[in-house]
Amino acid sequence: MADQYEEGIKAALQNSDLAKAAENAKKYLDESYNVRVNIGITGESGSGKSTLVNALREIKNRTEGAAKTGVNETTMVKAEYPHPKNSNIRIWDLPGIGTVNFTADKYIKEMEFEKYDFFIIVSNDRFRENDGKLAKEIQKMNKKFYFVRSKIDQNITNFNEEGFLNRIRENCIKGISFVI
């Protein structure tokens, strides 16, 4: 799909036909808006995955239709949520890895990682072994991920904020680069 439009845009620009280039670009954008994208939100239980799902959907926790949040293991089955501005974007709230209900050795298969286009790995406190396992498995499947460090506000109350955030950033980068 992209190649077809890219060639059309390139040819139109080479012929100084800006109207045709713009038309091809608009067609490409219109078509790409209709592509379904599945985003898997994963990480350890209690890391803030469901809160992130709600934030991405622009709704508050505990409102109607929000992903359930709680102080105990709350997400027990994977749940699909449409993005509020584009229903082709599906945000999947996955249960937490590394609990008695979802052990790390079975997690990837049970959560059907192959069905997601990319992932957001959510972690609180520090980069952990399970974060590394998730990153490795996602990379084995030639998929991309973003790493999100959550609940920082709870950690910075007694520290120099800038220095503390730099240490957190360095720890996350070190953990990810060790895995990749």
Coordinates of C-alpha atoms in Angstrom, one line a residue:
M1 CA 0.0 0.0 0.0
A2 CA 2.6 2.5 1.0
D3 CA 4.9 1.8 -2.0
Q4 CA 2.1 2.5 -4.4
Y5 CA 1.4 5.9 -3.0
E6 CA 5.0 6.7 -2.4
E7 CA 5.7 6.2 -6.1
G8 CA 2.7 8.3 -7.1
I9 CA 3.8 11.1 -4.8
K10 CA 7.4 10.9 -6.0
A11 CA 6.3 11.0 -9.7
A12 CA 3.9 13.9 -9.2
L13 CA 6.6 15.9 -7.4
Q14 CA 9.2 15.2 -10.2
N15 CA 6.6 16.5 -12.6
S16 CA 5.9 19.5 -10.4
D17 CA 2.3 18.4 -10.0
L18 CA 1.7 19.5 -6.4
A19 CA -2.0 18.9 -6.7
K20 CA -1.5 15.2 -7.7
A21 CA 1.1 14.7 -5.0
A22 CA -1.3 16.1 -2.4
E23 CA -4.1 13.9 -3.7
N24 CA -1.9 10.8 -3.5
A25 CA -0.8 11.8 0.0
K26 CA -4.4 12.3 1.1
K27 CA -5.4 8.9 -0.3
Y28 CA -2.5 7.3 1.6
L29 CA -3.5 8.9 4.9
D30 CA -7.2 8.0 4.4
E31 CA -6.3 4.4 3.7
S32 CA -3.8 4.2 6.6
Y33 CA -6.5 5.6 9.0
N34 CA -8.5 2.4 8.3
V35 CA -5.8 0.0 9.2
R36 CA -6.4 -1.9 12.4
V37 CA -3.7 -1.6 15.0
N38 CA -3.5 -3.8 18.1
I39 CA -1.5 -2.4 21.0
G40 CA -0.6 -4.8 23.9
I41 CA -0.2 -3.1 27.3
T42 CA 1.9 -5.5 29.3
G43 CA 4.1 -5.6 32.4
E44 CA 4.0 -6.9 36.0
S45 CA 0.9 -6.9 38.1
G46 CA 0.4 -3.6 39.8
S47 CA 2.6 -1.6 37.5
G48 CA -0.2 0.7 36.3
K49 CA -1.1 -1.0 33.0
S50 CA -4.9 -0.5 33.4
T51 CA -4.4 3.2 34.4
L52 CA -2.3 3.7 31.3
V53 CA -5.0 2.1 29.2
N54 CA -7.5 4.5 30.6
A55 CA -5.2 7.5 30.1
L56 CA -4.6 6.5 26.4
R57 CA -8.4 6.4 26.1
E58 CA -8.7 9.8 27.8
I59 CA -11.0 8.5 30.6
K60 CA -10.5 8.4 34.3
N61 CA -10.1 5.3 36.5
R62 CA -13.4 4.1 38.0
T63 CA -15.6 5.7 35.4
E64 CA -18.1 3.7 33.3
G65 CA -16.2 1.7 30.6
A66 CA -12.8 2.2 32.1
A67 CA -10.3 -0.6 32.5
K68 CA -10.6 -1.9 36.1
T69 CA -7.9 -0.8 38.5
G70 CA -7.2 -1.9 42.1
V71 CA -4.6 -2.5 44.8
N72 CA -4.7 -6.3 44.2
E73 CA -4.3 -8.2 41.0
T74 CA -7.3 -6.9 39.1
T75 CA -7.0 -7.7 35.3
M76 CA -7.5 -11.5 35.1
V77 CA -8.4 -11.7 31.4
K78 CA -7.1 -9.7 28.5
A79 CA -9.5 -7.0 27.6
E80 CA -9.8 -5.0 24.3
Y81 CA -10.6 -1.3 24.3
P82 CA -11.2 0.9 21.3
H83 CA -9.3 4.3 21.1
P84 CA -11.9 7.1 21.4
K85 CA -10.8 8.9 18.2
N86 CA -10.1 5.9 16.0
S87 CA -11.9 2.6 16.6
N88 CA -9.3 0.8 14.4
I89 CA -6.8 1.4 17.2
R90 CA -7.4 -1.3 19.8
I91 CA -5.7 -1.1 23.2
W92 CA -5.4 -4.4 24.9
D93 CA -5.1 -4.5 28.7
L94 CA -3.2 -7.7 29.5
P95 CA -3.0 -9.3 32.9
G96 CA 0.3 -8.9 34.8
I97 CA 3.2 -11.2 34.3
G98 CA 4.9 -13.0 37.2
T99 CA 1.9 -13.7 39.5
V100 CA 0.6 -17.1 40.6
N101 CA -2.1 -16.8 38.0
F102 CA 0.2 -15.7 35.2
T103 CA 3.7 -17.2 35.6
A104 CA 6.4 -15.8 33.3
D105 CA 7.1 -19.2 31.6
K106 CA 3.5 -19.4 30.3
Y107 CA 2.6 -15.8 29.9
I108 CA 3.7 -15.1 26.3
K109 CA 1.7 -18.0 24.9
E110 CA -1.4 -17.4 27.1
M111 CA -1.5 -13.7 26.1
E112 CA -1.1 -14.6 22.4
F113 CA 1.6 -12.0 21.7
E114 CA 1.6 -12.8 18.0
K115 CA -1.8 -10.9 17.6
Y116 CA -0.4 -7.5 18.7
D117 CA 1.3 -5.1 16.4
F118 CA 3.4 -3.5 19.1
F119 CA 3.6 -3.3 22.9
I120 CA 4.0 -0.9 25.7
I121 CA 5.8 -2.5 28.7
V122 CA 4.8 -0.8 31.9
S123 CA 7.1 -1.0 34.9
N124 CA 7.2 0.7 38.3
D125 CA 10.0 1.0 40.8
R126 CA 12.8 -0.3 38.6
F127 CA 13.6 -2.4 35.5
R128 CA 13.1 -6.0 36.5
E129 CA 13.7 -9.5 35.2
N130 CA 10.1 -9.9 33.9
D131 CA 10.5 -6.6 32.0
G132 CA 13.6 -8.1 30.3
K133 CA 11.8 -11.3 29.5
L134 CA 9.0 -9.4 27.9
A135 CA 11.4 -7.3 25.8
K136 CA 13.3 -10.3 24.7
E137 CA 10.2 -12.2 23.6
I138 CA 8.8 -9.2 21.7
Q139 CA 12.1 -8.8 19.9
K140 CA 12.2 -12.5 19.0
M141 CA 8.9 -11.9 17.2
N142 CA 10.4 -8.9 15.3
K143 CA 8.0 -6.5 16.9
K144 CA 8.5 -3.1 18.6
F145 CA 7.9 -2.0 22.1
Y146 CA 7.9 1.1 24.2
F147 CA 9.1 1.0 27.8
V148 CA 7.1 3.2 30.2
R149 CA 8.2 3.8 33.8
S150 CA 5.1 4.5 35.9
K151 CA 4.4 5.8 39.4
I152 CA 7.5 8.1 39.4
D153 CA 5.6 10.7 41.3
Q154 CA 5.5 8.3 44.3
N155 CA 9.3 7.9 44.2
I156 CA 10.5 11.5 43.8
T157 CA 8.9 13.1 46.9
N158 CA 12.2 13.0 49.0
F159 CA 14.8 13.4 46.3
N160 CA 16.3 15.9 43.9
E161 CA 13.8 15.5 41.1
E162 CA 16.1 16.0 38.1
G163 CA 18.9 13.8 39.4
F164 CA 16.5 11.1 40.5
L165 CA 14.8 11.1 37.1
N166 CA 18.2 10.9 35.4
R167 CA 19.1 7.8 37.5
I168 CA 15.7 6.2 36.7
R169 CA 16.2 6.9 33.0
E170 CA 19.8 5.4 33.1
N171 CA 18.5 2.3 34.9
C172 CA 15.8 1.7 32.3
I173 CA 18.2 2.2 29.4
K174 CA 20.8 -0.1 31.0
G175 CA 18.1 -2.8 31.6
I176 CA 16.8 -2.6 28.1
S177 CA 20.2 -2.6 26.5
F178 CA 21.3 -5.6 28.5
V179 CA 18.3 -7.5 27.1
I180 CA 18.6 -6.4 23.5

